[in-house]
Tab-separated table of C-alpha atoms in Angstrom:
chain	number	residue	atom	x	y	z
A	1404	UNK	CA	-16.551	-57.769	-43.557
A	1405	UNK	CA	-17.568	-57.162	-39.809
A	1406	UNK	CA	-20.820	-58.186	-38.199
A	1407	UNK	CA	-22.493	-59.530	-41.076
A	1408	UNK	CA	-25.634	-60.917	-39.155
A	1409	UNK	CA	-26.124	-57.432	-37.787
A	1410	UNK	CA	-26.495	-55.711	-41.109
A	1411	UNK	CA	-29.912	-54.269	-41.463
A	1412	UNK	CA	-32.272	-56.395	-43.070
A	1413	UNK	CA	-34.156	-54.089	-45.523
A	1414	UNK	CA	-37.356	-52.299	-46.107
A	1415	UNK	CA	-40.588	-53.959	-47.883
A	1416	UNK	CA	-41.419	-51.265	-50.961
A	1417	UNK	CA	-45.144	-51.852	-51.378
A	1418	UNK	CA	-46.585	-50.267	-54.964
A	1419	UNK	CA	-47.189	-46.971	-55.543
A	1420	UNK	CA	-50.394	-45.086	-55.571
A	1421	UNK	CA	-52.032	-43.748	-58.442
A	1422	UNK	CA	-52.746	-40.034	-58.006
A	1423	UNK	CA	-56.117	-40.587	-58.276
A	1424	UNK	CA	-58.634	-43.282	-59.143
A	1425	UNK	CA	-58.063	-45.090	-62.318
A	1426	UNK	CA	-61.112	-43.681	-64.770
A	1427	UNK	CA	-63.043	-46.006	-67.543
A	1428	UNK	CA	-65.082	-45.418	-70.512
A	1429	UNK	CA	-66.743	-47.468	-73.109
A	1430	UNK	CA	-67.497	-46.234	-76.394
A	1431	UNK	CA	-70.777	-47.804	-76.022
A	1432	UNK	CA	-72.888	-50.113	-73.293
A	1433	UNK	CA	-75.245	-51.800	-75.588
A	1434	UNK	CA	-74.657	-55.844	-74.836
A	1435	UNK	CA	-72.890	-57.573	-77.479
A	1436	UNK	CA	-71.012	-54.101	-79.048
A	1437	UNK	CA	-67.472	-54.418	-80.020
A	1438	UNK	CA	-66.131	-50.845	-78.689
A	1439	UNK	CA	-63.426	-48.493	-77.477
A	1440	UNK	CA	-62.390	-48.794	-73.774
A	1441	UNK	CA	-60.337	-45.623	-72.489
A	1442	UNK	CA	-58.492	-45.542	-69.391
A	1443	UNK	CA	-56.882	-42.663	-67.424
A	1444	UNK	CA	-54.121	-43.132	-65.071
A	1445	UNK	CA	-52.796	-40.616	-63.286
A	1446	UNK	CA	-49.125	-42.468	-63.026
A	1447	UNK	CA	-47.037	-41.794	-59.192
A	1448	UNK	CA	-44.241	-42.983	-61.167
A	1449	UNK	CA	-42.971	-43.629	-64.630
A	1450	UNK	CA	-43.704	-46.673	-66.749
A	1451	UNK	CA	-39.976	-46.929	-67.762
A	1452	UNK	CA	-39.074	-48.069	-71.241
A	1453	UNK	CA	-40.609	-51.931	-72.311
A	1454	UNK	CA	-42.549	-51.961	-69.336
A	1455	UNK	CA	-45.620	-53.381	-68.774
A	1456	UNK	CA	-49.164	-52.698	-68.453
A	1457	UNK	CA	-51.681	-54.923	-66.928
A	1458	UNK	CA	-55.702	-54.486	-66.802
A	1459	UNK	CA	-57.974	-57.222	-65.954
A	1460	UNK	CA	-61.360	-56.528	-66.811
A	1461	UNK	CA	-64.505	-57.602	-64.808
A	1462	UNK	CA	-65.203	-61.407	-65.268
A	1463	UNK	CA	-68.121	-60.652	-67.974
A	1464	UNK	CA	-66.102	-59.079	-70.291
A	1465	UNK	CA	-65.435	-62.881	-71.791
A	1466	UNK	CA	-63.173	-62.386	-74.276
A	1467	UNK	CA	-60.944	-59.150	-74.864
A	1468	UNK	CA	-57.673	-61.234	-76.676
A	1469	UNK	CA	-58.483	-59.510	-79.885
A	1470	UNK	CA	-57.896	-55.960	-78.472
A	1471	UNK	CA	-54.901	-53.313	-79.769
A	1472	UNK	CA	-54.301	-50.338	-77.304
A	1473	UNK	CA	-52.734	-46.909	-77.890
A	1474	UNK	CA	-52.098	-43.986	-75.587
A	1475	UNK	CA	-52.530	-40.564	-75.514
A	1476	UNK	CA	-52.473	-37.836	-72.345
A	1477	UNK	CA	-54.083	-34.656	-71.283
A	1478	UNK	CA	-50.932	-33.318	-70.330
A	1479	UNK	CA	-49.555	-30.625	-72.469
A	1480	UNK	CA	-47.046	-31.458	-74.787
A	1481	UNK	CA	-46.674	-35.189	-74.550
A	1482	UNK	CA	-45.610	-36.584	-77.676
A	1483	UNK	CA	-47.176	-40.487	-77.776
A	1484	UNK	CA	-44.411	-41.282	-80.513
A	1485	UNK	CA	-41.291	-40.195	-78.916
A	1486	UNK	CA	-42.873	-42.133	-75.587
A	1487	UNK	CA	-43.430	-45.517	-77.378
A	1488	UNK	CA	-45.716	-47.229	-78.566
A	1489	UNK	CA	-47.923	-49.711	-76.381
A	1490	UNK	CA	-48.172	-53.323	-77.834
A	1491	UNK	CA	-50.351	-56.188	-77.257
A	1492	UNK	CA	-48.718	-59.047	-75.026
A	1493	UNK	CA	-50.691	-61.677	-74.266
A	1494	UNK	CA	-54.533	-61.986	-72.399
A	1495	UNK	CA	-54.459	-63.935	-69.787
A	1496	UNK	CA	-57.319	-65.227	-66.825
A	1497	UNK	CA	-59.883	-66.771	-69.871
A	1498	UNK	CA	-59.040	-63.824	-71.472
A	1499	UNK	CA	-60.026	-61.049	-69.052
A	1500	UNK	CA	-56.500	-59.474	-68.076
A	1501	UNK	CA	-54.553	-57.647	-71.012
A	1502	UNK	CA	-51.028	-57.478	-70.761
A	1503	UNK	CA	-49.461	-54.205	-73.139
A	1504	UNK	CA	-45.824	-53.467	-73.001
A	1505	UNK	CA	-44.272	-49.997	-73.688
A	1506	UNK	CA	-41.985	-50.008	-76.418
A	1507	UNK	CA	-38.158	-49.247	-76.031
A	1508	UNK	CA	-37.661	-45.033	-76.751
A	1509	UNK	CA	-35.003	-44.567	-74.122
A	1510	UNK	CA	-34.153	-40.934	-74.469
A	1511	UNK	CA	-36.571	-38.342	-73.062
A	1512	UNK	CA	-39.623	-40.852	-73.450
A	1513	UNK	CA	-40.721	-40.855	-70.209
A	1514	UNK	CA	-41.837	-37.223	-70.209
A	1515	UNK	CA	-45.702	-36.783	-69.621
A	1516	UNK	CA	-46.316	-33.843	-68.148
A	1517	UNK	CA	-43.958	-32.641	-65.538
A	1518	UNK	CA	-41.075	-33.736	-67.444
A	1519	UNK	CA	-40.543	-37.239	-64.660
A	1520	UNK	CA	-42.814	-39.733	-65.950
A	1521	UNK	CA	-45.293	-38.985	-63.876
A	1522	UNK	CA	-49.057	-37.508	-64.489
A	1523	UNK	CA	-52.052	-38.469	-66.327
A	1524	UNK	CA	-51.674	-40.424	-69.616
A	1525	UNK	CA	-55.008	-41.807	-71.353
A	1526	UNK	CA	-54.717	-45.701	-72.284
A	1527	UNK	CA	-57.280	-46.423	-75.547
A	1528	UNK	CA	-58.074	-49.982	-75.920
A	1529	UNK	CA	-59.747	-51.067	-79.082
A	1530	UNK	CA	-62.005	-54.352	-80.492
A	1531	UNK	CA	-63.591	-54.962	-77.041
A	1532	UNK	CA	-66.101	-56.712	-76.744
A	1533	UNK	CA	-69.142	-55.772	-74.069
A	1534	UNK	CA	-71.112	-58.683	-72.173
A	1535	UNK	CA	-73.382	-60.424	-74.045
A	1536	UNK	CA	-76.520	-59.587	-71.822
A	1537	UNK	CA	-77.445	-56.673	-69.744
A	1538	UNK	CA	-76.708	-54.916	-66.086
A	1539	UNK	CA	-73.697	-54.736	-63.836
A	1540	UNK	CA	-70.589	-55.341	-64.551
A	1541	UNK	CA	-68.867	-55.179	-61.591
A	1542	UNK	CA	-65.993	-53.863	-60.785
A	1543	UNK	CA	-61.938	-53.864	-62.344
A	1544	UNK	CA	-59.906	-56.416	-60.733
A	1545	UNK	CA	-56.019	-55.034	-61.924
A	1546	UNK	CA	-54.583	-52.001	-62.803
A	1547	UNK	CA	-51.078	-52.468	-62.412
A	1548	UNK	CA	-47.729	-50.742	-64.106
A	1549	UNK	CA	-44.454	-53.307	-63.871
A	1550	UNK	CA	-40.629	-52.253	-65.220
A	1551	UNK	CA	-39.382	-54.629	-67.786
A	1552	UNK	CA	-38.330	-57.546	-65.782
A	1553	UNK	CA	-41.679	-57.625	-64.436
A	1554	UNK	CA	-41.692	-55.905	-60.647
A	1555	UNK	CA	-44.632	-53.654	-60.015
A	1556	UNK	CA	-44.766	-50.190	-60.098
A	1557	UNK	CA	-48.009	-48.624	-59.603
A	1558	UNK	CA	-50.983	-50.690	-58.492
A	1559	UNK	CA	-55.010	-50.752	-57.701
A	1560	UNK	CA	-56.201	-54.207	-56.970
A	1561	UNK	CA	-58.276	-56.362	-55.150
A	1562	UNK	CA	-55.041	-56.634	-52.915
A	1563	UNK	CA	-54.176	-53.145	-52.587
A	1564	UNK	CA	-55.702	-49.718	-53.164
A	1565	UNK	CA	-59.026	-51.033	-53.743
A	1566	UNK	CA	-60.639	-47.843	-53.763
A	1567	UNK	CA	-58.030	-46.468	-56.940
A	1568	UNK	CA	-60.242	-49.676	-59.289
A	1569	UNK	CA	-62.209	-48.062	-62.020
A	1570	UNK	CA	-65.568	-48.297	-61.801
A	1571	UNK	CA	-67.300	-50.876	-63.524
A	1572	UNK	CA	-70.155	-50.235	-66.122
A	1573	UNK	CA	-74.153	-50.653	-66.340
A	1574	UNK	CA	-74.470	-52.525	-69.780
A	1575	UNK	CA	-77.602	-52.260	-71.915
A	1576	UNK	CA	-79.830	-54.820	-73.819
A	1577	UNK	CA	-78.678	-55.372	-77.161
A	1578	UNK	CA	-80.151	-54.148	-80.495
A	1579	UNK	CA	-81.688	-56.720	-82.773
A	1580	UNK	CA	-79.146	-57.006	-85.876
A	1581	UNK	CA	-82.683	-57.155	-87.532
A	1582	UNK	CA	-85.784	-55.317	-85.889
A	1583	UNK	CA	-88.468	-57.528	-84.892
A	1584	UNK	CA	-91.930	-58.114	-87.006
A	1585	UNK	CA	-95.437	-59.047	-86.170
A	1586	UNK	CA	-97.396	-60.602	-88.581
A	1587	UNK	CA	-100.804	-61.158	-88.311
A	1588	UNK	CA	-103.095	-64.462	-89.306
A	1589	UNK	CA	-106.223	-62.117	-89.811
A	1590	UNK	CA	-106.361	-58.394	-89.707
A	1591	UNK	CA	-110.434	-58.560	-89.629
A	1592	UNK	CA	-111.096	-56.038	-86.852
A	1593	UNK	CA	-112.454	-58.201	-83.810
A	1594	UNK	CA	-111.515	-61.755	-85.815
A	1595	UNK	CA	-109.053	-63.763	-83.538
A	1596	UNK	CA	-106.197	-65.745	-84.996
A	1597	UNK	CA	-102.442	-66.091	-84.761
A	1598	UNK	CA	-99.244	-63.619	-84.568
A	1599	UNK	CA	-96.596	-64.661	-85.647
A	1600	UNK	CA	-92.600	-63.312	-84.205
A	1601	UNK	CA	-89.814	-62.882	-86.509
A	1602	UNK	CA	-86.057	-61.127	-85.331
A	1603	UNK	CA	-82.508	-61.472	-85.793
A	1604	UNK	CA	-80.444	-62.303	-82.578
A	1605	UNK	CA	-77.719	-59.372	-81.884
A	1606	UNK	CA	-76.655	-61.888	-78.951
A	1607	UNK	CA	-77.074	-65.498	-78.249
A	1608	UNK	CA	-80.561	-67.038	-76.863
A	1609	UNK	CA	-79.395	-69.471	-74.269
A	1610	UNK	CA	-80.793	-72.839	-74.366
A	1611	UNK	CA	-82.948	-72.015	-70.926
A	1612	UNK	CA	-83.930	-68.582	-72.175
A	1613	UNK	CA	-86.584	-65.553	-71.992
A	1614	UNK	CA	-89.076	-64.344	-74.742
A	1615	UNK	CA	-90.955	-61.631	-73.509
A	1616	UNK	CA	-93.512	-59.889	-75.919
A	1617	UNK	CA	-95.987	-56.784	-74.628
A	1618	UNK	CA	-98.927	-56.772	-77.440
A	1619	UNK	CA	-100.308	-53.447	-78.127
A	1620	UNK	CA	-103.008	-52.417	-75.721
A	1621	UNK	CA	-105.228	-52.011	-79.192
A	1622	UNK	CA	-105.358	-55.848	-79.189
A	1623	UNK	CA	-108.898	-57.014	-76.988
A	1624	UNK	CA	-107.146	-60.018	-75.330
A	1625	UNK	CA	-104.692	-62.845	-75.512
A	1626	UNK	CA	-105.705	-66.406	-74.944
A	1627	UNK	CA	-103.116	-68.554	-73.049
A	1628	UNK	CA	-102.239	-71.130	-74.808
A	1629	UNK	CA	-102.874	-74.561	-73.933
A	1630	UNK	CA	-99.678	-76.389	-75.531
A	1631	UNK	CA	-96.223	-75.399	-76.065
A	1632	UNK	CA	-94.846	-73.389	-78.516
A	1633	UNK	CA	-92.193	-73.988	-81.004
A	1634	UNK	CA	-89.410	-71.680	-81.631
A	1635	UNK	CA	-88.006	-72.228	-84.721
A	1636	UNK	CA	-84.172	-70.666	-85.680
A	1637	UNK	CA	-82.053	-70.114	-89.108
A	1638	UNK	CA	-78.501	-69.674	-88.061
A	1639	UNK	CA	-77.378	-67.755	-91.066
A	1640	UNK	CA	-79.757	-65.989	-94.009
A	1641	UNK	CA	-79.300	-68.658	-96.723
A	1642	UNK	CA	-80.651	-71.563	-94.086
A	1643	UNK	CA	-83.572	-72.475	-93.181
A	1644	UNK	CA	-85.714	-72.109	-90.092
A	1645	UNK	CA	-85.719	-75.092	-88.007
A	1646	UNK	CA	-87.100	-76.634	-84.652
A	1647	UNK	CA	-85.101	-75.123	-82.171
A	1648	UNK	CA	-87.176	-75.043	-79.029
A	1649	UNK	CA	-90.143	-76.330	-77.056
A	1650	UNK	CA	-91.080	-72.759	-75.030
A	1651	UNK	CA	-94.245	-72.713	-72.598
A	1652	UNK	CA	-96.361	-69.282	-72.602
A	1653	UNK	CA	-97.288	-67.494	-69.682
A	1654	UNK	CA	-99.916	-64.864	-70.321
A	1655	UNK	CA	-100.776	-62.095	-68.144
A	1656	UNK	CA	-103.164	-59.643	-69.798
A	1657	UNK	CA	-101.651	-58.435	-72.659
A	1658	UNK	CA	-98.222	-59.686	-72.014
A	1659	UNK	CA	-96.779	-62.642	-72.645
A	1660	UNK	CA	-93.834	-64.426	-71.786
A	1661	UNK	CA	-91.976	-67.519	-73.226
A	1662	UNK	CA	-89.812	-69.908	-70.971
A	1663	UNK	CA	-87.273	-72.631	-72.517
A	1664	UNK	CA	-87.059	-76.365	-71.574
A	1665	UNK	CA	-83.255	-75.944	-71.826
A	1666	UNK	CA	-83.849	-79.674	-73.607
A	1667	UNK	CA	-82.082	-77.667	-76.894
A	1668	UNK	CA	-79.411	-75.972	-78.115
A	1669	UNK	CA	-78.234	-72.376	-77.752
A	1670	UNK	CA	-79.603	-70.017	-80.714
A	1671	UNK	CA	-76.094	-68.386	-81.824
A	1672	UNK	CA	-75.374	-64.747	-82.554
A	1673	UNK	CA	-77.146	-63.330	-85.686
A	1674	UNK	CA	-79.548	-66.067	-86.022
A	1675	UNK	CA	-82.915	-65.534	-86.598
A	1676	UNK	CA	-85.918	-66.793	-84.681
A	1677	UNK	CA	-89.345	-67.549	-85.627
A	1678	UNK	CA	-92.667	-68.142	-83.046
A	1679	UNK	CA	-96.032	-67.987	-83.566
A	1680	UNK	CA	-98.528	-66.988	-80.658
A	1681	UNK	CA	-102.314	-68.514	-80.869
A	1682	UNK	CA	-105.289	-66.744	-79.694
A	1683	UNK	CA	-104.627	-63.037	-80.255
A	1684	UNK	CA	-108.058	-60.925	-80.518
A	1685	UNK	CA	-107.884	-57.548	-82.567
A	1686	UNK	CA	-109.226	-54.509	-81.463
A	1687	UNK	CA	-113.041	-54.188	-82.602
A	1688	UNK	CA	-112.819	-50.921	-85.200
A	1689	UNK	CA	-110.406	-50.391	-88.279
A	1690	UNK	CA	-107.217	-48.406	-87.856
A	1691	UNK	CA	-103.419	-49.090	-86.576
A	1692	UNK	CA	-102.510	-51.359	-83.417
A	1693	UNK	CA	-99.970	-49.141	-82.791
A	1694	UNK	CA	-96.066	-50.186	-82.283
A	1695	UNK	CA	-95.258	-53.446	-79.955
A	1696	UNK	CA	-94.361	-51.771	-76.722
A	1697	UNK	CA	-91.521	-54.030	-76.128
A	1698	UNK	CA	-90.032	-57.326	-77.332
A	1699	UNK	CA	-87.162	-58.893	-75.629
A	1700	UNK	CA	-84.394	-61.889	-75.287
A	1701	UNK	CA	-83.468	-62.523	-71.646
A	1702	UNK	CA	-81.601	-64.900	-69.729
A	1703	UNK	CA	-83.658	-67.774	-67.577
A	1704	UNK	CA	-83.334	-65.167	-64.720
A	1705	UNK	CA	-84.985	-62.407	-66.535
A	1706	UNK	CA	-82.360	-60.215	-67.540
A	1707	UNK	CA	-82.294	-58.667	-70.947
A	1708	UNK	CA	-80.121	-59.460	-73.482
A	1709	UNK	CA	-81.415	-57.912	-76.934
A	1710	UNK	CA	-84.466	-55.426	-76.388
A	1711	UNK	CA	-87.054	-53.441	-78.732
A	1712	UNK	CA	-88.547	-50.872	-76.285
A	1713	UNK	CA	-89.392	-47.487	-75.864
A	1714	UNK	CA	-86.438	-47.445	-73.238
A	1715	UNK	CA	-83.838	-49.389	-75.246
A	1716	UNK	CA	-83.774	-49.580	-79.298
A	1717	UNK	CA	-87.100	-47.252	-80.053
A	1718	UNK	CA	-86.608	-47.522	-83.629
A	1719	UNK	CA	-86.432	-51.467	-83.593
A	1720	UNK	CA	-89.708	-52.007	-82.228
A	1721	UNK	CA	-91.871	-54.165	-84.394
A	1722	UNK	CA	-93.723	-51.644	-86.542
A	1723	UNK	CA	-97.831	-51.244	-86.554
A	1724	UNK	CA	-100.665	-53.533	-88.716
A	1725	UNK	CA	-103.169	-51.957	-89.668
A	1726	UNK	CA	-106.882	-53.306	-88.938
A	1727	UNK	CA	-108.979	-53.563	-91.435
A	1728	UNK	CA	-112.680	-53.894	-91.129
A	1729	UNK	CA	-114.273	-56.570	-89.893
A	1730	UNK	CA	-116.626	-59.635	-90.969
A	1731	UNK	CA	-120.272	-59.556	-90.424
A	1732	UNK	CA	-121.469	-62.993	-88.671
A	1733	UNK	CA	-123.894	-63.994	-91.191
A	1734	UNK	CA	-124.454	-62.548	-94.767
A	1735	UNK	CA	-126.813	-59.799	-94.209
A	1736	UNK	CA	-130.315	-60.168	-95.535
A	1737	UNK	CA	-133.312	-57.766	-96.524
A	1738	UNK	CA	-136.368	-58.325	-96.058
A	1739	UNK	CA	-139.050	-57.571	-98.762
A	1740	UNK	CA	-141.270	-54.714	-98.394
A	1741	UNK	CA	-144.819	-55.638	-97.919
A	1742	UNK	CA	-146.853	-54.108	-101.072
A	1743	UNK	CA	-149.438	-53.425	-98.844
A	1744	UNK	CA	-147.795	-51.030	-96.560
């Protein structure tokens, strides 16, 4: 009623801390995986009933809209049911950001650990889907706790408590959905002749992409060629393989690596490619060439997107030919004996 200008004007509340920094876990890092993401907060204050839950995932997890989340906690005698369950919302930011929402319990549900809400409750996110290509991911943008009308709780952002941001991950190359196979033109020991690549694509090969193949160090030499080669695809098993790409070779001793135009199309997920190298010389005695060190699918900057190596995918490596003896140069001849010797 009396000095209304003179009232004090009110404090700023900034969000709350999490106790510690937000932890994350992936089921798996191979590229191109669909997996299990689990988060642990450790919550300053309650998520109260139908709040929300917001996560925004580094930029190069592309597309996380079909996820489903659950939680759990390490704290004794939580009961997940009685605290609600924890619904899908809405993604948001091309699909990076996941918006979950506590359900409505309203008696005793906000109990974790020390009976207030507060503590460390385990968030399990489900049908994610890992970058399609290898290394860094960087690092979570949003972890953020709001009540139900949508005022924030708890935060670690880009904008405050940067340091409480999970971690991001290191991502591996891909499997091949199909392990990768040499074939050879000639196994004559010493003959040279052509070798011929066939895999299935876990991940997409870009239109301006990487084929990298290490040869066996059995195998005498490789001849650079001196055209292009074609890489041929079959987007699903019942097609056929078609012209796909013009790819030049680059051959450095034994290795050899394949470089996109970028004139063509993307080869999709789970297609199958098919190239075949000229030139290849055999090592000069009968036995086995031994495994292909490595064979890989990488982006135009060189990093890996499906891999057979003895790093990543051992047991996808294309397998060993075996060399079989080889062809004399002319049909040996014997000479007569001389009936007076």
């Amino acid at each position: 009623t009396y000095h209304f200008n003179d009232r004090f004007a009110g404090l700023l509340v900034t969000p709350g801390l999490f106790g510690s920094r937000v932890g994350a876990e992936l089921s798996s890092r191979a590229a191109g995986d669909v997996v299990r993401a689990t988060l642990t907060l450790n919550l300053s204050n309650p998520i109260p009933p139908h709040g929300f839950l917001h996560i925004r995932f580094p930029a190069v997890f592309a597309n996380i809209s079909q996820a489903n989340a659950s939680w759990s906690s390490e704290s004794f005698g939580f009961d997940a049911t009685s605290f609600g369950a924890l619904s899908f919302v809405d993604a948001r930011s091309s699909e990076t950001t996941l918006v979950l929402r506590r359900a409505g319990a309203d008696s005793g549900a906000t109990d974790i650990g020390d009976r207030s809400g507060t503590g460390v409750i385990i968030v399990v996110i489900d049908n994610v889907m890992n970058p399609r290509f290898s290394g860094r991911t960087g690092i979570f943008q949003l972890v953020r706790t709001m009540d139900a009308n949508g005022t924030t709780i708890d935060e670690a952002s880009s904008a405050w408590s940067r340091e409480m941001r999970p971690h991001g991950f290191l991502i591996d190359p891909g499997d091949f959905t199909a392990g990768p196979v040499m074939s050879l033109s000639t196994i004559d020991a010493g003959a040279t002749g052509n070798v011929t690549l066939t895999a299935t694509l876990k991940n997409p090969l870009p239109s301006d992409g990487l084929i990298v193949i290490h040869f066996p160090h059995s195998f005498k030499s490789v001849t650079q060629p001196v055209s292009s080669i074609e890489l041929f695809a079959r987007e699903s098993s019942q097609g056929i393989f078609e012209p796909a790409h013009e790819m030049s070779a680059e051959v450095r001793g034994l290795n050899v690596t394949l470089t996109s135009n970028g004139a063509r199309r993307a080869i999709s997920a789970g297609g199958a490619i098919r190239l075949t190298l000229p030139g290849a010389m055999n090592m000069r005695h009968v036995g086995s060439t031994g495994v292909w060190p490595l064979i890989r699918t990488a982006l135009s900057n060189g990093t890996a997107i499906d891999e057979a190596s003895i790093e990543f995918n051992a047991g996808l490596r294309a397998p060993a030919v075996a060399i079989g003896p080889g062809r004399f140069a002319r049909a040996p001849s014997i000479a007569p004996l001389d009936p007076r010797a």
